[in-house]
Tab-separated table of N, CA, C and O in Angstrom:
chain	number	residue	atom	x	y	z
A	1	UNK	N	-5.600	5.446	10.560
A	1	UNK	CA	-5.037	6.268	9.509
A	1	UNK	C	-3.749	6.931	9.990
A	1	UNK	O	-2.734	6.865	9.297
A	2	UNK	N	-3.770	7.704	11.409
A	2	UNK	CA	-2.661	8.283	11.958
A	2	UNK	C	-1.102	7.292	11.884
A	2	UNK	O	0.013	7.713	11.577
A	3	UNK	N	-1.478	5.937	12.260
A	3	UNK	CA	-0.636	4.692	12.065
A	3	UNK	C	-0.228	4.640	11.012
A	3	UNK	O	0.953	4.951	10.859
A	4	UNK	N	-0.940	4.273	9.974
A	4	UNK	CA	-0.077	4.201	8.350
A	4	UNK	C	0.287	5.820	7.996
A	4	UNK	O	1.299	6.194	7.404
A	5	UNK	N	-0.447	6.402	8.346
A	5	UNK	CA	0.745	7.995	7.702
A	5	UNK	C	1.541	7.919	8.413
A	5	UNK	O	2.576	8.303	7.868
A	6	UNK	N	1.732	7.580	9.562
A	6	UNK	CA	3.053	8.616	10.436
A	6	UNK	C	4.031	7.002	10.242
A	6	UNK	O	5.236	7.235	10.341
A	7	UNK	N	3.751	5.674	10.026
A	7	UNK	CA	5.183	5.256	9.480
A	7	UNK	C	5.452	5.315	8.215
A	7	UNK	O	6.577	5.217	7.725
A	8	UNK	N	4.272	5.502	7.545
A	8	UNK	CA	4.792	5.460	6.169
A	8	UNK	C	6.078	6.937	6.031
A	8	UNK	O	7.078	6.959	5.313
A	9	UNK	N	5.645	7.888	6.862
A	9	UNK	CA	6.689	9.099	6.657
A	9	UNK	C	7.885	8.704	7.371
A	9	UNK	O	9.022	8.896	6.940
A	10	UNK	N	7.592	8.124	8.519
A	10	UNK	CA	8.733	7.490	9.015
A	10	UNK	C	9.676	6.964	8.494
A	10	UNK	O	10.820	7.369	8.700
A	11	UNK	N	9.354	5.780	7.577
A	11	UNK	CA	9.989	5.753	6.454
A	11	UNK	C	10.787	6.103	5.388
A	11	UNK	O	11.632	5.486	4.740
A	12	UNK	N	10.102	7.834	5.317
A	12	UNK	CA	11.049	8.213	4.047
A	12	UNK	C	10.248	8.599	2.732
A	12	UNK	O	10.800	9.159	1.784
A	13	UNK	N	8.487	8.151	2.753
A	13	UNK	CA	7.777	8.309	2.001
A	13	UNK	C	7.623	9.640	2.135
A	13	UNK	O	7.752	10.310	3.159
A	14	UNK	N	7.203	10.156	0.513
A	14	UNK	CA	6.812	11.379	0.767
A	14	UNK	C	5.038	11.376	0.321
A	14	UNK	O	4.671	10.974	-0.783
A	15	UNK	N	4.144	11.851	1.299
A	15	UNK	CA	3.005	11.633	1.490
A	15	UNK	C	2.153	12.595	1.397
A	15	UNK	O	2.495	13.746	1.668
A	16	UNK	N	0.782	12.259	0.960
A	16	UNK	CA	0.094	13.948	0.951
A	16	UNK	C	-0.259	14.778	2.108
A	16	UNK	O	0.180	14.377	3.186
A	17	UNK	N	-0.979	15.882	2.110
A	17	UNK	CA	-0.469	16.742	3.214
A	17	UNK	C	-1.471	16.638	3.997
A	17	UNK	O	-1.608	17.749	4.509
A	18	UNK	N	-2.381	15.822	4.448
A	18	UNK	CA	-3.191	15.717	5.548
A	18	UNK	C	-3.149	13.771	5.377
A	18	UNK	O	-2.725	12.960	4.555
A	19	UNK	N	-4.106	13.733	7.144
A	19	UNK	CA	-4.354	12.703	7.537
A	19	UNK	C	-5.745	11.937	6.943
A	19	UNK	O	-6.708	12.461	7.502
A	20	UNK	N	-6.085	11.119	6.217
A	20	UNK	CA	-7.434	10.921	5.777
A	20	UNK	C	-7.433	9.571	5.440
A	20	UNK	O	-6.426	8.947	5.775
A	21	UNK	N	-8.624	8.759	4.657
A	21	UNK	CA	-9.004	7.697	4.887
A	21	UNK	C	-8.332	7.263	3.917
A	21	UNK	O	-8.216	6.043	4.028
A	22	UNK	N	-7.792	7.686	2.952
A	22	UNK	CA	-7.299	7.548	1.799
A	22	UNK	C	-5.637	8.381	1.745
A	22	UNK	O	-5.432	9.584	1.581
A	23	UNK	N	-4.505	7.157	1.964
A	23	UNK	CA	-3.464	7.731	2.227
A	23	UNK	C	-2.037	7.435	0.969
A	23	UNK	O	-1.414	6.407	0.707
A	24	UNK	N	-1.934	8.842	0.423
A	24	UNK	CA	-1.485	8.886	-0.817
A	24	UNK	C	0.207	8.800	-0.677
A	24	UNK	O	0.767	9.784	-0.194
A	25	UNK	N	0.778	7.986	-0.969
A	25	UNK	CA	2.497	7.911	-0.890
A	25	UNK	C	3.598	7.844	-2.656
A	25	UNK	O	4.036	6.835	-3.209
A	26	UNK	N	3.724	9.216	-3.067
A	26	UNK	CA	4.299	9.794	-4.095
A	26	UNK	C	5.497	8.890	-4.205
A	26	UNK	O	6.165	8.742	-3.182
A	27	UNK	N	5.886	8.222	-5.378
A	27	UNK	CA	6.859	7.664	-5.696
A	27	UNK	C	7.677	8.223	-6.921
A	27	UNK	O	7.055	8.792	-7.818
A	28	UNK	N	8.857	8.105	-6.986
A	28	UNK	CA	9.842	9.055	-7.835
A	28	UNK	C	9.351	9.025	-9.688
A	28	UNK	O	9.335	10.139	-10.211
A	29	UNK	N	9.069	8.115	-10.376
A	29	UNK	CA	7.987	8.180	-11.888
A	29	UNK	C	7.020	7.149	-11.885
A	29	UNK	O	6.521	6.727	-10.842
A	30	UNK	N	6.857	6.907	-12.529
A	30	UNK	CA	5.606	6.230	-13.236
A	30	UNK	C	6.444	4.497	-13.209
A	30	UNK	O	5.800	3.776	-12.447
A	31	UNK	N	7.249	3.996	-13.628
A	31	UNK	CA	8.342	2.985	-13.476
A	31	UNK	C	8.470	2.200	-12.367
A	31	UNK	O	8.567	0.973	-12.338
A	32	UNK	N	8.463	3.214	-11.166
A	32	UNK	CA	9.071	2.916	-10.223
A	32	UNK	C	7.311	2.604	-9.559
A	32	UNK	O	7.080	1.557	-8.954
A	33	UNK	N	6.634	3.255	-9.700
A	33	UNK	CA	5.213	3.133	-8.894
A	33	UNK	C	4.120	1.769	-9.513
A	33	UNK	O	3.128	1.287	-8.966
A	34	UNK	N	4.822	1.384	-10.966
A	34	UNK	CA	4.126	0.304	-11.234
A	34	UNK	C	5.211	-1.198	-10.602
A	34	UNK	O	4.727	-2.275	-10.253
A	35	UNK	N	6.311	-0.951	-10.601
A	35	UNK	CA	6.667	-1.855	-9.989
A	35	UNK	C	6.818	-2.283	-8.534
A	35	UNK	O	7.079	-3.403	-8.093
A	36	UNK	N	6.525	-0.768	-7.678
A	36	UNK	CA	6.043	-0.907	-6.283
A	36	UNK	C	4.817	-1.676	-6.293
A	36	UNK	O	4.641	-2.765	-5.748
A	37	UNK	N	3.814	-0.860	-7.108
A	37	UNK	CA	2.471	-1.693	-6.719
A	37	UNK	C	3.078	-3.337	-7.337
A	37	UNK	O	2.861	-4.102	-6.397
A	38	UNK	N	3.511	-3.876	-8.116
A	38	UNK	CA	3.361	-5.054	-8.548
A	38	UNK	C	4.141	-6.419	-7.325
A	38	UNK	O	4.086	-7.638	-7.158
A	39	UNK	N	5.070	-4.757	-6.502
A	39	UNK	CA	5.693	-5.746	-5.147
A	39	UNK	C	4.626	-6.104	-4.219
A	39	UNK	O	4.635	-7.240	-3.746
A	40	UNK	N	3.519	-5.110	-3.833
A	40	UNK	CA	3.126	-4.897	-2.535
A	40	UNK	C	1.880	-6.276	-3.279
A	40	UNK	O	1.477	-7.140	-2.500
A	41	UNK	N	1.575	-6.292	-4.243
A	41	UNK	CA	0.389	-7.220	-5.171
A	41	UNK	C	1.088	-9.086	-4.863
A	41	UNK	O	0.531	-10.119	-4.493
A	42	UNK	N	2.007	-8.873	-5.110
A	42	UNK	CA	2.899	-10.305	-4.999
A	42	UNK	C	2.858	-10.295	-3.205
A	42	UNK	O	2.989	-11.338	-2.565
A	43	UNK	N	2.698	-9.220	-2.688
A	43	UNK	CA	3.452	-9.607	-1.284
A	43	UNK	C	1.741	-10.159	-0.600
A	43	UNK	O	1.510	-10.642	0.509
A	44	UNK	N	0.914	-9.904	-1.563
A	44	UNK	CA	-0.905	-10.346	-1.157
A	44	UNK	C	-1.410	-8.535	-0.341
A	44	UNK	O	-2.256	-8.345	0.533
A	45	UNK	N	-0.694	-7.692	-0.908
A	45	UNK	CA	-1.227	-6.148	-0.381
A	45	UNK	C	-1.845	-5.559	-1.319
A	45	UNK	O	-1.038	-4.829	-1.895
A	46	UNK	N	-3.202	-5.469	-1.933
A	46	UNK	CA	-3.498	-4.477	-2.672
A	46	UNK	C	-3.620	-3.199	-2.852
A	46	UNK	O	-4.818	-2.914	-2.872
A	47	UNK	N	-2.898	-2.217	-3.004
A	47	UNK	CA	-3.232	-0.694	-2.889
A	47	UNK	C	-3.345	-0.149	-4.691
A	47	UNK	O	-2.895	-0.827	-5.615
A	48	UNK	N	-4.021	1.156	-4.856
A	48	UNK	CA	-4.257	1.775	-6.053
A	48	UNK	C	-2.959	2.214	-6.970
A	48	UNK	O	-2.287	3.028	-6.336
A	49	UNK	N	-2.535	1.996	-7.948
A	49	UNK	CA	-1.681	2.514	-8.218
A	49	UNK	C	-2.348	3.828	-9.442
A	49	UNK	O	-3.264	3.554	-10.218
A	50	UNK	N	-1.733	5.100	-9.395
A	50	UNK	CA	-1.879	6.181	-10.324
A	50	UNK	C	-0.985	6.800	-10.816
A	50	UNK	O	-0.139	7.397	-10.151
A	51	UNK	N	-1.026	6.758	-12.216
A	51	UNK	CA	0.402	7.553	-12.815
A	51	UNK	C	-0.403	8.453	-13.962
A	51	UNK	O	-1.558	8.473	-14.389
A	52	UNK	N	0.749	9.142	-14.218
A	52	UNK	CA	-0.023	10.053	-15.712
A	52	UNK	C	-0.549	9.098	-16.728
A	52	UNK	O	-0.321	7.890	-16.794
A	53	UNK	N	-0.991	9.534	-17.194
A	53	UNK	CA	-1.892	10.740	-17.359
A	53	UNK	C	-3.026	10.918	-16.429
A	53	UNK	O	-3.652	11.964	-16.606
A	54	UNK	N	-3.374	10.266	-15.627
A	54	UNK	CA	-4.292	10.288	-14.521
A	54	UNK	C	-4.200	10.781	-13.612
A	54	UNK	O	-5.197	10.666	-12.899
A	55	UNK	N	-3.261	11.455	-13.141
A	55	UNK	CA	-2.737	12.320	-11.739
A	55	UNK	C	-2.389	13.282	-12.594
A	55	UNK	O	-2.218	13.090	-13.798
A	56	UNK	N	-2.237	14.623	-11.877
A	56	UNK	CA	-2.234	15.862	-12.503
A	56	UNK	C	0.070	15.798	-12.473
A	56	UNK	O	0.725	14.879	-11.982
A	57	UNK	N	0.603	16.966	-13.100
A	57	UNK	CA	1.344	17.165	-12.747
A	57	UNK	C	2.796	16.075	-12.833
A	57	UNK	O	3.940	16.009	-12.386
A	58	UNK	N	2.039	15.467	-13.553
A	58	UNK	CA	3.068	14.074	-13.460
A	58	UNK	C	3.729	13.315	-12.236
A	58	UNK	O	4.879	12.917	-12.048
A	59	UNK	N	2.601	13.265	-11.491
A	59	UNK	CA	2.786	12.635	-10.185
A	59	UNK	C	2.713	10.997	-10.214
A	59	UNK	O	2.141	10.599	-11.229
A	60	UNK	N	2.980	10.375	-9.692
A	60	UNK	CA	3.031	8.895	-9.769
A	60	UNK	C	2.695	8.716	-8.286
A	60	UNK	O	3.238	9.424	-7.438
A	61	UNK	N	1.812	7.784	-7.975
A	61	UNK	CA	1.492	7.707	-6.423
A	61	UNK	C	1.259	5.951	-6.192
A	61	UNK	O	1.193	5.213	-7.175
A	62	UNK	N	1.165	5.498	-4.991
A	62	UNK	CA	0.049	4.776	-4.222
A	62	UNK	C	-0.841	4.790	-3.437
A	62	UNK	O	-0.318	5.077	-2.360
A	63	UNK	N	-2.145	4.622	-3.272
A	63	UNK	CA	-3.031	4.611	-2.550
A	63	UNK	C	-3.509	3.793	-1.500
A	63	UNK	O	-4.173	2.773	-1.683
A	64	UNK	N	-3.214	4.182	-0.548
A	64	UNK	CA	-4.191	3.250	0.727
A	64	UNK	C	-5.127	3.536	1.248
A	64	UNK	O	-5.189	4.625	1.820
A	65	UNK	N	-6.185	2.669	1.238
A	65	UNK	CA	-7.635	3.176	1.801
A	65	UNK	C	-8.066	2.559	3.142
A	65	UNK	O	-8.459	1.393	3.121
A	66	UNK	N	-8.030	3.233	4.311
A	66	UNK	CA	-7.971	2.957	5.893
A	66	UNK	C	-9.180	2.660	5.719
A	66	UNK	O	-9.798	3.251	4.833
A	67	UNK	N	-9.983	1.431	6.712
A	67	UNK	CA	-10.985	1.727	7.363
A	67	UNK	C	-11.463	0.806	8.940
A	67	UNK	O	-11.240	-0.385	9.159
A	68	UNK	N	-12.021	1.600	9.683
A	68	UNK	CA	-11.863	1.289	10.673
A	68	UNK	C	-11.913	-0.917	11.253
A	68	UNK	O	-11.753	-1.380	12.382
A	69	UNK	N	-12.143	-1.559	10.141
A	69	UNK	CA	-11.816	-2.574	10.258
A	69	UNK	C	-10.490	-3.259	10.053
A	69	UNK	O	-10.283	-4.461	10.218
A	70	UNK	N	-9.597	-2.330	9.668
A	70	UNK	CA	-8.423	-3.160	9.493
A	70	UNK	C	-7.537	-2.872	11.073
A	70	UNK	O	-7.256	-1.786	11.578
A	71	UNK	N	-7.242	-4.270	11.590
A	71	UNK	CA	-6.681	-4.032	12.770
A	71	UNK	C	-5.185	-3.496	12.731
A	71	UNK	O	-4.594	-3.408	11.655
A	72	UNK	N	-4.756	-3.240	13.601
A	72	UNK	CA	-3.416	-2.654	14.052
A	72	UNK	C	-2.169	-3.498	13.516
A	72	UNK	O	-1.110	-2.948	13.212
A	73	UNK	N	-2.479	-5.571	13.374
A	73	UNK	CA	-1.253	-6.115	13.182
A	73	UNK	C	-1.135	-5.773	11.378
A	73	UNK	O	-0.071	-5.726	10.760
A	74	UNK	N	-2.641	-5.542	10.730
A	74	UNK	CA	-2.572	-5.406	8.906
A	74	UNK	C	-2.570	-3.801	9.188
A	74	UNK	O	-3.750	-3.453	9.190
A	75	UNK	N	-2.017	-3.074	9.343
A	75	UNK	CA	-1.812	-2.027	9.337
A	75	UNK	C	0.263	-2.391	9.265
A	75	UNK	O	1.008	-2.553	8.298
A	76	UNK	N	0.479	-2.387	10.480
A	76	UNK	CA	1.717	-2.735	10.509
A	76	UNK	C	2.423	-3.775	9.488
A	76	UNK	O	3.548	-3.541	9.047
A	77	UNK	N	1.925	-4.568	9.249
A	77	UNK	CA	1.971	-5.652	8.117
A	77	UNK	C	2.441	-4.347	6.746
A	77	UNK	O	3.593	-3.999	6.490
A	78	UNK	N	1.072	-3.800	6.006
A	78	UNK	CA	1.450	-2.637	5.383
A	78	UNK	C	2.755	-1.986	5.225
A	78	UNK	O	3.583	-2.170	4.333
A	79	UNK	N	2.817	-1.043	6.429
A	79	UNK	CA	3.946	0.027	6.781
A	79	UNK	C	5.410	-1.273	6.837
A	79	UNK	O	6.537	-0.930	6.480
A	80	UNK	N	5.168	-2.432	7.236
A	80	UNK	CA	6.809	-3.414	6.747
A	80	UNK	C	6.434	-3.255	5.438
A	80	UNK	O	7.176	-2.370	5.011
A	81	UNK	N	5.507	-3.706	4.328
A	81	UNK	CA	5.770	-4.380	3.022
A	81	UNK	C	5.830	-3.100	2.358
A	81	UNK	O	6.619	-3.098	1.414
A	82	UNK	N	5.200	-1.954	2.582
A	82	UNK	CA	5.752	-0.925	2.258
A	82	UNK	C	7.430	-0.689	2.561
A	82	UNK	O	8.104	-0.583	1.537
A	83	UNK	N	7.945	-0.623	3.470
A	83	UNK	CA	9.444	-0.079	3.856
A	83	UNK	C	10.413	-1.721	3.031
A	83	UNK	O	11.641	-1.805	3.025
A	84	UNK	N	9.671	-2.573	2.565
A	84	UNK	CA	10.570	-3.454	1.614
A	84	UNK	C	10.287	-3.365	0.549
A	84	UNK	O	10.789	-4.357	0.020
A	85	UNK	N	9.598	-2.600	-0.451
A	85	UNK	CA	8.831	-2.285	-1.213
A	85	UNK	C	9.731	-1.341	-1.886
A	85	UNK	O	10.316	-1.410	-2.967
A	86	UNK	N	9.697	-0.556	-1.089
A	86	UNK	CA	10.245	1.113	-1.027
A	86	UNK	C	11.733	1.018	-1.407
A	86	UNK	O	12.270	1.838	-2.152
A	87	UNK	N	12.587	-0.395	-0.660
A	87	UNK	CA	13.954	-0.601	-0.641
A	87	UNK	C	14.158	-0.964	-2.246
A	87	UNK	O	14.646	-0.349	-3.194
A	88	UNK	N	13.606	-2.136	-2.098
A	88	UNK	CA	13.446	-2.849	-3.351
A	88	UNK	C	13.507	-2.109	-4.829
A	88	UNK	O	14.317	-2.338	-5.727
A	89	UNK	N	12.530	-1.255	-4.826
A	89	UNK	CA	12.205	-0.238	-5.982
A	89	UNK	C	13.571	0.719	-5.922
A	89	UNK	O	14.146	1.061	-6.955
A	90	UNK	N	13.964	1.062	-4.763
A	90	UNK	CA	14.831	2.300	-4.719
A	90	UNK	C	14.266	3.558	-4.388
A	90	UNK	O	14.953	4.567	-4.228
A	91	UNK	N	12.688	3.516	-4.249
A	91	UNK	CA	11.701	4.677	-4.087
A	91	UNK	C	12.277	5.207	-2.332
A	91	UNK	O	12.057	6.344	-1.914
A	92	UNK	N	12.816	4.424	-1.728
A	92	UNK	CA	13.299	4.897	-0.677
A	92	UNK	C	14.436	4.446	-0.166
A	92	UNK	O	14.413	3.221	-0.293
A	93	UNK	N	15.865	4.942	0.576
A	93	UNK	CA	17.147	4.732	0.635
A	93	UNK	C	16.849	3.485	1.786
A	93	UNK	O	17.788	2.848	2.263
């Protein structure tokens, strides 16, 4: 988990405020977070996508859910298709 939060921030993501099994990365609307998830889906990465009305606040997010079976190279795998993901969308410079 420490691995995918600390590159995903590395990155440029802005992320929720603790470390946990379930790692939340805020994307700029609702637009931009369905077409992230539809990159990371094409790239064979599944993560959750949530936008309003389902998130409070009008937050738009993605979800990753760690668990101790995913090794270190699909972790890293992730944190790249995330940081081309991120480019792609514009969700990150």
């Amino acid at each position: 988990v420490a691995t995918l939060y600390d590159g995903l921030a590395a990155q440029g993501f802005k992320l929720g405020p603790e470390h946990g099994p379930v790692v939340g990365a805020h994307l700029p609307d609702r637009m931009c977070a369905i077409g992230f998830w539809r990159a990371m889906l094409d790239a064979g990465i599944y993560v959750n996508v949530a936008v309003p009305p389902a998130t409070p606040n009008g937050v738009s997010l993605l979800r990753c859910s760690v668990c101790a079976e995913h090794t270190s190279e699909q972790i890293a795998r992730v944190i790249a298709m995330f940081e081309a993901a991120g480019r792609a969308t514009g969700a990150i410079a």
